[in-house]
Coordinates of C-alpha atoms in Angstrom, one line a residue:
M1148 CA 0.0 0.0 0.0
P1149 CA 1.6 3.3 -1.0
P1150 CA 2.0 5.9 1.8
S1151 CA -0.5 8.7 1.9
S1152 CA 0.6 12.1 0.5
P1153 CA -0.2 15.3 2.4
A1154 CA -3.1 15.9 0.0
E1155 CA -4.8 12.6 0.9
P1156 CA -7.1 12.2 3.9
A1157 CA -6.0 10.0 6.8
L1158 CA -7.5 8.1 9.6
V1159 CA -7.3 9.7 13.0
L1160 CA -9.1 7.0 15.0
G1161 CA -10.8 3.8 14.1
P1162 CA -12.2 1.9 12.4
L1163 CA -14.5 0.9 15.2
L1164 CA -16.9 -2.0 14.5
R1165 CA -20.0 -1.1 16.4
H1166 CA -23.6 -2.4 15.9
V1167 CA -23.6 -5.8 14.2
D1168 CA -26.7 -7.9 13.5
P1169 CA -27.1 -11.0 11.2
V1170 CA -27.3 -8.9 8.0
S1171 CA -25.7 -5.5 8.7
A1172 CA -23.0 -3.6 10.6
T1173 CA -21.9 -0.1 11.4
V1174 CA -18.3 1.1 11.1
W1175 CA -17.2 4.4 12.8
V1176 CA -14.1 6.4 11.9
E1177 CA -12.6 9.8 12.6
T1178 CA -10.6 11.4 9.8
D1179 CA -8.3 14.4 9.5
R1180 CA -10.5 16.2 6.9
A1181 CA -13.7 15.9 4.9
C1182 CA -13.8 12.9 2.7
E1183 CA -15.9 9.9 1.5
V1184 CA -15.4 6.7 3.5
D1185 CA -15.8 3.4 1.8
V1186 CA -16.2 0.0 3.6
L1187 CA -17.0 -3.0 1.4
G1188 CA -18.4 -0.7 -1.3
R1189 CA -20.8 1.1 1.1
R1190 CA -20.0 4.8 1.3
A1191 CA -20.7 7.7 3.7
R1192 CA -19.6 11.3 3.7
T1193 CA -17.9 12.6 6.8
F1194 CA -19.7 15.0 9.1
C1195 CA -18.0 17.8 11.0
V1196 CA -18.2 18.5 14.7
G1197 CA -16.0 21.2 16.2
G1198 CA -13.6 21.1 13.2
H1199 CA -13.2 17.3 13.5
H1200 CA -14.5 14.9 10.9
F1201 CA -16.4 11.6 11.5
A1202 CA -18.3 9.0 9.6
L1203 CA -20.6 6.1 10.4
V1204 CA -20.8 3.7 7.5
L1205 CA -23.8 1.3 7.3
V1206 CA -22.8 -2.0 5.8
E1207 CA -25.8 -4.0 4.7
G1208 CA -26.4 -7.2 2.7
L1209 CA -24.3 -9.4 4.9
E1210 CA -25.0 -13.1 5.4
P1211 CA -26.0 -14.5 8.8
G1212 CA -23.2 -16.4 10.4
S1213 CA -20.6 -15.1 7.9
T1214 CA -17.1 -13.7 8.3
T1215 CA -16.2 -10.8 5.9
P1216 CA -12.7 -9.2 6.0
Y1217 CA -12.9 -5.5 5.2
Q1218 CA -10.7 -2.5 4.3
V1219 CA -11.4 1.2 4.8
H1220 CA -10.9 3.6 1.9
L1221 CA -10.9 7.4 2.1
D1222 CA -11.7 9.1 -1.2
G1223 CA -10.7 5.9 -2.9
T1224 CA -7.3 5.4 -1.1
P1225 CA -6.9 2.4 1.2
V1226 CA -6.0 3.4 4.7
W1227 CA -6.9 0.4 6.8
P1228 CA -5.4 -2.0 7.7
P1229 CA -2.0 -0.3 7.9
P1230 CA 0.6 -2.0 5.8
E1231 CA 2.9 -2.7 8.8
S1232 CA 0.1 -4.3 10.9
E1233 CA 1.1 -7.5 12.7
F1234 CA -2.6 -8.3 13.5
P1235 CA -5.0 -10.5 11.5
P1236 CA -7.2 -8.7 9.0
S1237 CA -10.1 -6.8 10.5
R1238 CA -13.4 -8.5 9.7
I1239 CA -17.1 -8.4 10.3
R1240 CA -18.5 -11.6 11.9
T1241 CA -22.3 -11.7 12.0
P1242 CA -24.3 -13.6 14.6
G1243 CA -25.6 -17.1 13.6
R1244 CA -22.5 -19.3 13.8
P1245 CA -23.1 -22.7 15.5
V1246 CA -20.5 -22.1 18.2
P1247 CA -20.7 -20.7 21.8
F1248 CA -21.3 -17.0 22.1
R1249 CA -18.4 -15.2 23.8
L1250 CA -18.8 -11.8 25.4
A1251 CA -15.9 -9.8 26.9
F1252 CA -16.6 -7.0 29.3
G1253 CA -15.0 -4.5 31.7
S1254 CA -14.9 -0.8 32.7
C1255 CA -12.7 2.0 33.8
R1256 CA -9.8 2.5 31.4
Y1257 CA -7.6 5.4 32.3
A1258 CA -5.7 6.6 29.2
S1259 CA -3.4 4.5 27.1
P1260 CA -0.4 2.8 28.6
R1261 CA 1.8 4.6 26.1
T1262 CA 1.1 7.9 27.9
V1263 CA 1.0 6.7 31.6
E1264 CA 4.2 7.1 33.5
D1265 CA 5.7 4.2 35.4
S1266 CA 5.6 6.4 38.6
E1267 CA 1.8 6.2 38.6
G1268 CA 2.1 2.5 39.5
I1269 CA -0.8 1.3 37.4
P1270 CA -0.6 -2.4 36.3
P1271 CA -0.5 -3.3 32.6
D1272 CA -3.6 -2.4 30.6
A1273 CA -5.9 -5.5 30.6
L1274 CA -7.5 -4.4 27.3
D1275 CA -4.2 -4.2 25.5
L1276 CA -3.1 -7.6 26.8
Y1277 CA -6.5 -9.1 25.9
A1278 CA -6.2 -7.8 22.4
S1279 CA -2.9 -9.5 22.0
R1280 CA -4.3 -12.7 23.4
V1281 CA -7.3 -12.7 21.0
A1282 CA -5.1 -12.0 18.0
A1283 CA -3.2 -15.2 18.7
L1284 CA -6.3 -17.4 18.9
P1285 CA -8.2 -19.2 16.2
E1286 CA -11.0 -17.0 14.9
D1287 CA -13.7 -19.4 16.3
E1288 CA -12.3 -18.6 19.8
W1289 CA -12.5 -14.8 19.4
P1290 CA -15.2 -12.9 21.4
D1291 CA -18.4 -12.1 19.6
A1292 CA -19.0 -8.9 21.5
L1293 CA -17.2 -6.4 23.7
V1294 CA -19.2 -4.5 26.4
L1295 CA -17.5 -1.4 27.9
L1296 CA -19.3 -0.4 31.1
G1297 CA -18.3 3.1 31.7
D1298 CA -15.3 5.4 32.1
Q1299 CA -13.8 4.9 28.6
V1300 CA -12.0 8.2 29.2
Y1301 CA -11.2 10.2 32.4
A1302 CA -12.1 13.9 32.1
D1303 CA -10.9 14.6 35.6
E1304 CA -7.8 12.4 35.8
L1305 CA -5.3 13.4 33.2
T1306 CA -1.8 12.2 32.2
T1307 CA 1.2 14.4 32.5
E1308 CA 1.3 14.7 28.7
T1309 CA -2.3 15.9 28.5
K1310 CA -1.9 18.4 31.4
S1311 CA 1.0 19.9 29.5
W1312 CA -1.1 20.1 26.3
L1313 CA -3.9 21.9 28.2
H1314 CA -1.4 24.4 29.7
R1315 CA -0.1 25.3 26.2
R1316 CA -3.7 25.5 24.8
R1317 CA -5.3 27.7 27.4
H1318 CA -4.7 31.3 28.0
R1319 CA -4.1 32.6 31.5
R1320 CA -7.6 34.1 31.6
Q1321 CA -9.2 30.8 30.6
A1322 CA -7.2 28.9 33.2
D1323 CA -8.9 31.0 36.0
E1324 CA -12.3 30.0 34.7
M1325 CA -11.8 26.3 34.1
P1326 CA -11.2 23.4 36.5
D1327 CA -7.5 22.9 37.1
E1328 CA -6.0 20.0 35.1
Q1329 CA -9.4 18.8 33.8
V1330 CA -10.8 19.0 30.3
A1331 CA -13.4 21.7 29.7
D1332 CA -14.9 21.4 26.2
F1333 CA -15.4 19.2 23.1
E1334 CA -11.9 19.9 21.7
E1335 CA -10.2 18.8 24.8
Y1336 CA -12.4 15.6 25.0
T1337 CA -11.2 14.7 21.5
R1338 CA -7.7 14.6 23.0
L1339 CA -8.8 12.0 25.6
Y1340 CA -10.3 9.7 22.9
A1341 CA -7.2 10.0 20.8
E1342 CA -5.1 9.1 23.8
S1343 CA -7.2 6.1 24.7
W1344 CA -8.1 4.5 21.4
A1345 CA -4.9 4.9 19.4
D1346 CA -3.0 1.9 20.8
P1347 CA -2.3 -0.6 18.0
Q1348 CA -3.6 -3.5 20.1
V1349 CA -6.9 -1.8 21.1
R1350 CA -7.3 -0.2 17.7
W1351 CA -7.3 -3.7 16.1
L1352 CA -9.6 -5.2 18.7
L1353 CA -12.1 -2.4 18.3
S1354 CA -12.0 -2.8 14.5
T1355 CA -12.8 -6.5 14.7
I1356 CA -15.0 -7.1 17.8
P1357 CA -18.4 -5.3 17.9
S1358 CA -18.5 -3.0 20.9
S1359 CA -21.3 -1.7 23.1
M1360 CA -20.7 1.2 25.4
I1361 CA -22.2 3.3 28.2
F1362 CA -20.8 6.2 30.2
D1363 CA -20.1 6.6 33.9
D1364 CA -19.2 9.6 36.0
H1365 CA -15.5 10.2 35.2
E1366 CA -16.4 10.7 31.5
M1367 CA -18.1 13.9 32.8
I1368 CA -16.8 14.5 36.3
D1369 CA -16.4 12.4 39.5
D1370 CA -19.7 12.0 41.4
W1371 CA -21.7 13.1 38.4
N1372 CA -25.4 13.3 39.5
T1373 CA -24.8 12.0 43.0
S1374 CA -27.6 14.1 44.5
A1375 CA -29.6 17.2 44.2
A1376 CA -27.2 19.0 46.6
W1377 CA -24.2 18.0 44.4
R1378 CA -26.0 19.3 41.3
A1379 CA -27.0 22.5 42.9
T1380 CA -23.3 23.2 43.7
I1381 CA -21.8 22.2 40.4
T1382 CA -24.3 24.1 38.3
R1383 CA -23.1 27.4 40.0
E1384 CA -19.6 26.9 38.6
P1385 CA -19.0 29.1 35.6
W1386 CA -17.3 26.3 33.6
W1387 CA -19.9 23.6 34.2
R1388 CA -22.1 24.4 31.1
G1389 CA -19.2 24.0 28.8
R1390 CA -17.9 20.9 30.5
I1391 CA -21.2 19.0 30.5
T1392 CA -22.2 19.9 27.0
G1393 CA -18.7 19.1 25.7
G1394 CA -18.8 15.8 27.5
L1395 CA -22.2 14.8 26.2
V1396 CA -21.5 15.9 22.6
S1397 CA -18.3 13.9 22.6
Y1398 CA -20.1 10.9 24.1
W1399 CA -22.8 11.1 21.4
V1400 CA -20.2 11.3 18.7
Y1401 CA -17.6 8.8 19.9
Q1402 CA -19.8 6.2 21.7
H1403 CA -23.6 6.6 21.6
L1404 CA -23.9 6.8 17.8
G1405 CA -22.4 3.4 17.4
N1406 CA -24.7 1.9 20.0
L1407 CA -27.7 2.4 17.7
S1408 CA -29.1 -0.1 15.2
P1409 CA -29.8 0.9 11.6
Q1410 CA -33.5 1.2 12.4
E1411 CA -32.8 3.4 15.5
L1412 CA -30.4 5.6 13.4
A1413 CA -33.2 6.1 10.8
E1414 CA -35.6 7.2 13.6
N1415 CA -33.0 9.3 15.5
K1416 CA -33.9 13.0 15.0
T1417 CA -30.5 14.2 16.1
W1418 CA -28.6 11.9 13.7
Q1419 CA -31.0 12.8 10.8
A1420 CA -30.5 16.5 11.6
V1421 CA -26.7 16.0 11.5
R1422 CA -26.9 14.2 8.2
G1423 CA -29.2 16.9 6.8
L1424 CA -26.6 19.6 7.3
G1425 CA -25.4 18.8 3.8
E1426 CA -21.7 19.7 3.1
D1427 CA -19.2 18.5 5.7
S1428 CA -18.1 22.2 6.1
D1429 CA -21.4 22.8 8.0
D1430 CA -20.3 22.2 11.6
A1431 CA -22.8 20.1 13.6
E1432 CA -21.4 21.3 17.0
P1433 CA -24.0 24.0 17.6
L1434 CA -26.8 21.5 16.9
L1435 CA -25.2 18.9 19.2
R1436 CA -24.5 21.4 21.9
E1437 CA -28.2 22.2 22.0
M1438 CA -29.0 18.5 22.2
A1439 CA -26.5 18.1 25.1
R1440 CA -27.9 21.2 26.9
Q1441 CA -31.4 19.7 26.8
A1442 CA -30.2 16.3 27.8
D1443 CA -28.5 17.8 30.9
E1444 CA -31.5 20.0 31.9
D1445 CA -34.2 17.5 30.9
P1446 CA -33.0 13.9 31.0
A1447 CA -36.3 12.7 29.5
S1448 CA -35.4 14.5 26.2
I1449 CA -33.1 11.6 25.3
R1450 CA -32.7 7.9 26.1
W1451 CA -29.1 6.7 26.4
S1452 CA -30.2 3.2 27.2
Y1453 CA -30.5 0.7 24.4
V1454 CA -30.9 -3.0 23.5
R1455 CA -28.5 -5.5 21.7
H1456 CA -29.9 -8.7 20.1
W1457 CA -27.5 -11.6 20.0
G1458 CA -29.7 -14.6 19.1
E1459 CA -30.3 -16.5 22.4
A1460 CA -28.7 -13.7 24.4
R1461 CA -29.9 -10.2 24.8
L1462 CA -28.3 -7.1 26.3
I1463 CA -30.3 -4.3 27.8
M1464 CA -27.9 -1.5 28.6
I1465 CA -29.2 0.8 31.3
D1466 CA -28.1 4.4 31.7
S1467 CA -27.5 4.7 35.5
R1468 CA -26.0 8.2 35.4
A1469 CA -27.6 10.8 33.2
G1470 CA -31.3 10.0 33.7
R1471 CA -31.4 10.1 37.5
V1472 CA -34.2 11.8 39.5
L1473 CA -32.3 13.6 42.3
E1474 CA -34.9 15.3 44.5
E1475 CA -34.5 13.6 47.9
S1476 CA -38.1 12.5 48.4
E1477 CA -38.3 11.2 44.7
R1478 CA -34.8 9.7 44.1
R1479 CA -34.7 7.3 41.2
M1480 CA -31.9 5.8 39.3
V1481 CA -33.9 6.4 36.1
D1482 CA -37.3 8.1 35.8
D1483 CA -40.5 6.2 35.6
A1484 CA -40.9 6.4 31.9
E1485 CA -37.5 5.0 31.3
F1486 CA -38.0 2.2 33.9
E1487 CA -41.2 1.2 32.1
W1488 CA -39.1 1.0 28.9
I1489 CA -36.6 -1.2 30.7
E1490 CA -39.3 -3.5 32.1
A1491 CA -40.9 -3.8 28.6
A1492 CA -37.6 -4.7 27.1
M1493 CA -37.1 -7.4 29.7
A1494 CA -40.6 -8.7 29.1
R1495 CA -40.0 -8.9 25.4
A1496 CA -36.8 -10.9 26.0
A1497 CA -38.8 -13.4 28.0
T1498 CA -41.6 -13.6 25.4
D1499 CA -39.0 -14.1 22.7
G1500 CA -37.6 -17.1 24.6
V1501 CA -34.1 -15.6 25.2
E1502 CA -31.9 -18.0 27.1
H1503 CA -29.6 -15.4 28.7
L1504 CA -30.9 -12.0 29.7
I1505 CA -28.0 -9.6 30.3
L1506 CA -28.5 -6.3 32.0
G1507 CA -25.6 -3.8 31.6
T1508 CA -25.3 -1.0 34.1
S1509 CA -22.1 0.9 34.9
L1510 CA -22.9 0.8 38.7
P1511 CA -23.3 -2.6 40.4
W1512 CA -26.8 -3.5 41.5
L1513 CA -25.8 -6.1 44.2
L1514 CA -23.0 -4.7 46.3
P1515 CA -21.0 -6.1 49.2
H1516 CA -23.6 -6.3 52.0
A1517 CA -22.0 -3.8 54.4
I1518 CA -21.7 -1.2 51.6
H1519 CA -25.3 -1.8 50.5
N1520 CA -26.5 -1.3 54.1
L1521 CA -24.4 1.9 54.4
E1522 CA -26.0 3.4 51.3
R1523 CA -29.5 2.5 52.4
W1524 CA -28.7 4.1 55.8
N1525 CA -27.3 7.2 54.2
E1526 CA -30.2 7.7 51.8
T1527 CA -32.7 7.4 54.7
L1528 CA -30.9 10.0 56.8
N1529 CA -30.7 12.4 53.8
V1530 CA -34.4 12.1 53.2
R1531 CA -35.4 12.3 56.9
H1532 CA -33.2 15.2 57.9
L1533 CA -33.2 17.2 54.7
G1534 CA -32.2 20.8 55.3
R1535 CA -31.0 20.1 58.9
W1536 CA -27.5 19.5 60.3
R1537 CA -27.9 15.7 60.2
G1538 CA -28.9 15.8 56.6
R1539 CA -26.0 18.1 55.7
L1540 CA -23.6 15.7 57.5
A1541 CA -25.2 12.7 55.7
E1542 CA -24.8 14.5 52.3
T1543 CA -21.1 15.3 53.0
L1544 CA -20.6 11.6 53.8
R1545 CA -22.5 10.5 50.6
Q1546 CA -20.3 12.6 48.4
A1547 CA -17.0 11.9 50.2
S1548 CA -17.6 8.1 50.2
D1549 CA -19.3 7.7 46.8
L1550 CA -22.5 6.3 48.3
E1551 CA -24.5 6.6 45.1
H1552 CA -25.0 3.1 43.6
W1553 CA -28.3 1.4 43.1
A1554 CA -28.6 0.8 46.9
A1555 CA -28.6 4.6 47.4
F1556 CA -31.7 4.8 45.2
G1557 CA -33.8 2.4 47.2
R1558 CA -37.0 2.5 45.1
S1559 CA -35.0 1.8 42.0
F1560 CA -33.0 -1.0 43.6
E1561 CA -36.2 -2.8 44.6
R1562 CA -38.0 -2.1 41.3
L1563 CA -35.2 -3.6 39.4
G1564 CA -35.2 -6.6 41.8
A1565 CA -39.0 -7.0 41.2
A1566 CA -38.5 -6.9 37.4
V1567 CA -35.6 -9.4 37.6
T1568 CA -37.4 -11.8 39.8
D1569 CA -40.6 -11.7 37.6
I1570 CA -38.5 -12.7 34.7
A1571 CA -36.6 -15.4 36.7
R1572 CA -39.9 -16.9 38.0
G1573 CA -41.4 -17.1 34.5
A1574 CA -44.1 -14.5 35.1
R1575 CA -43.4 -12.9 31.7
G1576 CA -42.8 -16.0 29.7
R1577 CA -40.5 -19.0 29.8
P1578 CA -37.8 -18.1 32.3
P1579 CA -34.3 -17.8 30.8
S1580 CA -31.5 -19.9 32.0
T1581 CA -29.7 -16.9 33.4
V1582 CA -30.3 -13.2 34.2
L1583 CA -26.8 -11.6 34.4
V1584 CA -26.2 -8.1 35.6
L1585 CA -22.8 -6.8 34.3
S1586 CA -21.2 -3.8 36.0
G1587 CA -18.0 -2.0 36.7
D1588 CA -17.0 1.2 38.6
V1589 CA -15.8 -0.2 41.9
H1590 CA -12.2 -1.1 40.9
H1591 CA -12.4 -4.8 41.8
A1592 CA -14.2 -7.9 40.5
Y1593 CA -16.6 -10.3 42.1
A1594 CA -19.5 -12.6 41.4
A1595 CA -22.6 -12.6 43.6
E1596 CA -25.8 -14.7 43.2
L1597 CA -29.3 -13.8 44.1
V1598 CA -30.6 -16.6 46.5
Q1599 CA -33.8 -15.1 47.9
P1600 CA -36.6 -15.3 46.7
G1601 CA -36.0 -19.0 46.7
D1602 CA -38.5 -19.9 43.9
L1603 CA -36.5 -18.6 40.9
A1604 CA -36.3 -20.8 37.9
S1605 CA -33.4 -18.7 36.4
R1606 CA -30.0 -18.2 38.1
V1607 CA -29.4 -14.5 38.7
H1608 CA -25.9 -13.1 39.1
Q1609 CA -24.2 -9.8 39.6
L1610 CA -20.9 -9.9 37.7
T1611 CA -18.7 -6.9 38.4
V1612 CA -15.3 -6.3 36.6
S1613 CA -13.3 -3.1 37.1
P1614 CA -10.8 -1.6 36.1
L1615 CA -9.4 -2.4 32.7
H1616 CA -6.6 0.1 33.3
N1617 CA -6.5 1.9 36.6
Q1618 CA -5.8 0.9 40.2
A1619 CA -7.5 0.5 43.5
P1620 CA -5.7 2.3 46.4
H1621 CA -5.0 0.2 49.4
P1622 CA -7.8 1.7 51.6
I1623 CA -10.3 0.7 48.8
R1624 CA -9.0 -2.8 48.7
V1625 CA -9.3 -3.1 52.5
G1626 CA -12.8 -1.6 52.5
F1627 CA -14.2 -3.9 49.9
K1628 CA -12.8 -7.0 51.5
I1629 CA -14.3 -5.9 54.8
G1630 CA -17.6 -5.1 53.0
W1631 CA -18.3 -8.8 52.4
S1632 CA -17.5 -9.9 56.0
R1633 CA -20.3 -11.1 58.3
R1634 CA -19.2 -8.9 61.1
A1635 CA -19.4 -5.7 58.9
R1636 CA -22.7 -6.9 57.6
R1637 CA -24.2 -7.3 61.1
F1638 CA -22.9 -3.9 62.2
T1639 CA -24.3 -2.0 59.2
E1640 CA -27.6 -3.8 59.4
R1641 CA -28.0 -2.5 63.0
L1642 CA -27.0 0.9 61.8
A1643 CA -29.7 0.8 59.0
R1644 CA -32.3 -0.4 61.5
L1645 CA -31.6 2.5 63.8
A1646 CA -32.2 4.9 60.9
K1647 CA -35.4 3.0 60.1
A1648 CA -34.2 2.2 56.6
T1649 CA -36.5 -0.2 54.8
P1650 CA -34.7 -3.6 54.5
S1651 CA -34.7 -5.4 51.2
T1652 CA -36.5 -8.7 50.7
L1653 CA -33.7 -9.8 48.4
E1654 CA -30.8 -11.8 49.6
W1655 CA -27.5 -12.5 47.7
E1656 CA -24.3 -14.4 48.4
K1657 CA -20.8 -13.8 47.1
Q1658 CA -19.7 -16.6 44.8
A1659 CA -16.2 -15.4 44.0
G1660 CA -13.9 -12.5 44.8
P1661 CA -12.9 -9.8 45.5
F1662 CA -10.2 -9.7 42.8
F1663 CA -7.9 -6.7 42.3
G1664 CA -5.6 -5.6 39.5
N1665 CA -6.4 -4.7 36.0
Q1666 CA -8.9 -7.2 34.6
I1667 CA -11.3 -8.3 32.0
G1668 CA -14.3 -10.6 32.3
E1669 CA -15.7 -13.1 29.7
L1670 CA -19.0 -14.9 29.4
V1671 CA -19.2 -18.1 27.4
L1672 CA -22.8 -18.9 26.5
D1673 CA -23.6 -22.2 24.9
G1674 CA -27.3 -23.2 24.7
R1675 CA -28.6 -22.9 28.3
S1676 CA -25.2 -23.1 29.9
A1677 CA -23.1 -20.1 30.9
R1678 CA -19.7 -19.6 32.4
F1679 CA -18.0 -16.6 33.8
L1680 CA -14.2 -16.2 33.3
L1681 CA -12.0 -13.5 34.8
S1682 CA -8.4 -12.6 33.8
V1683 CA -6.1 -10.3 35.7
S1684 CA -2.9 -8.4 35.1
E1685 CA -0.8 -7.4 38.1
K1686 CA 2.2 -5.1 38.2
G1687 CA 5.1 -6.3 36.0
A1688 CA 2.8 -8.8 34.1
T1689 CA 3.3 -9.3 30.3
R1690 CA 0.2 -11.3 29.9
L1691 CA -3.2 -11.9 31.5
E1692 CA -3.6 -14.6 34.1
Q1693 CA -7.0 -16.4 34.2
V1694 CA -8.0 -16.5 37.9
L1695 CA -11.6 -17.6 37.7
D1696 CA -13.8 -20.0 35.6
I1697 CA -17.2 -20.7 37.2
P1698 CA -20.6 -21.8 36.0
V1699 CA -23.4 -19.2 36.4
S1700 CA -26.2 -21.4 35.0
A1701 CA -27.8 -24.6 36.2
A1702 CA -27.0 -26.4 32.9

């Protein structure tokens, strides 16, 4: 392949293989200028956002269960795969092959290992190592899907290299108006994605394995939407509007757009408006900033949650950040309309006879018992003593200790439990073999199984895997180990009773963990059987070590 001349367009990021169904796929790219992008003879013009150029190519007419190698051409010039690539050719593999379905998942990936200094003490990137492992396997052992459960970039934890870039970019006046050493607008977010997705290993993996993504707090700011008090404080900051709109615009462009199916793209008013701008020189940033402003001020104006159909498996990805209802007396993880959408999607999966119902949520539903009890205790105090000194103290503790998972939204925790147990009992149709809740966020891994109610026909598990590339400080390691202990559970149960927190009727038991280090999880689904595998990289490792392989189904 001849090298590109300066007059020829080039890839900046991608290709990313995103939504794949039995007959179609979407391929996302970022380019350095306006151009036409060609994948397997299907073409799309780039669109412009903030001076950056992107395209989403819809590849239709594929065969179910097929494997199709592909190249990317920009204005007719081949640019992918790179001629020096040591990886297998990128390919689109559609569902329908008579082999077990393999799903990889994880969360929390702080920057690329190329830009992280050794002094930070972070173990090797599990996603990098996983990509190298996959590339060496036969194709029929590759994962069929990759699920990334939040914090694909860190807007509030920057590498030394990016901090230096920000210092050079910003004027002194701007520095006084913006958060120190954090990104503040769309342009600065593009830097984070370039830093995270440009690794050769990860770039190849994302070009070949279909990916599904959802955000978490660090993609906007730590503690994003913890509470009404938190939001009242942050919205008074002069830089917040630019920060949240830049974050949501970048998420829509880099992640959310690829989560949508061809039908959803055709029905998405924002995407159709972007496409309707015409020439690539018409910048879509003002349109997307307005979308982001509305999404922040009125979460009901957009639904970030979505569904993936994988034959006998189905993923329902739940937004557990942007759509929260934060008033203390009405706290919800998602509003009632979105929860009805989630329940309806779960019911359809049961009606369709899905064998494995997978719920994705960046925040764990079933936590270590002591931490669950603390969050229920804290929420109860906040509601009961709102506006008084005890309430203010409880709010300070909530923000300082990150007490804002599903357990801290008690009504939503119980409502999700009711929906899950309905499916697992067979109240909505033939019960699936498993209901699996995949999560991240908490910088360790564990498996927990729902054991009460005791009349469930499906096995229900919480599978938590985090981080892909970060670390858990020693106090966090100690805290989560203690969180599963019986003594800590008894103590926090008494504390919750004293506050008159409503106890849950659900009961769960830890099956494995906690595990620490950088890590990636895998599900292997074969008929009604399902297994959960976990691989970890510790400091100094050159490859992943598998530390867990357990059944999570009865079959």
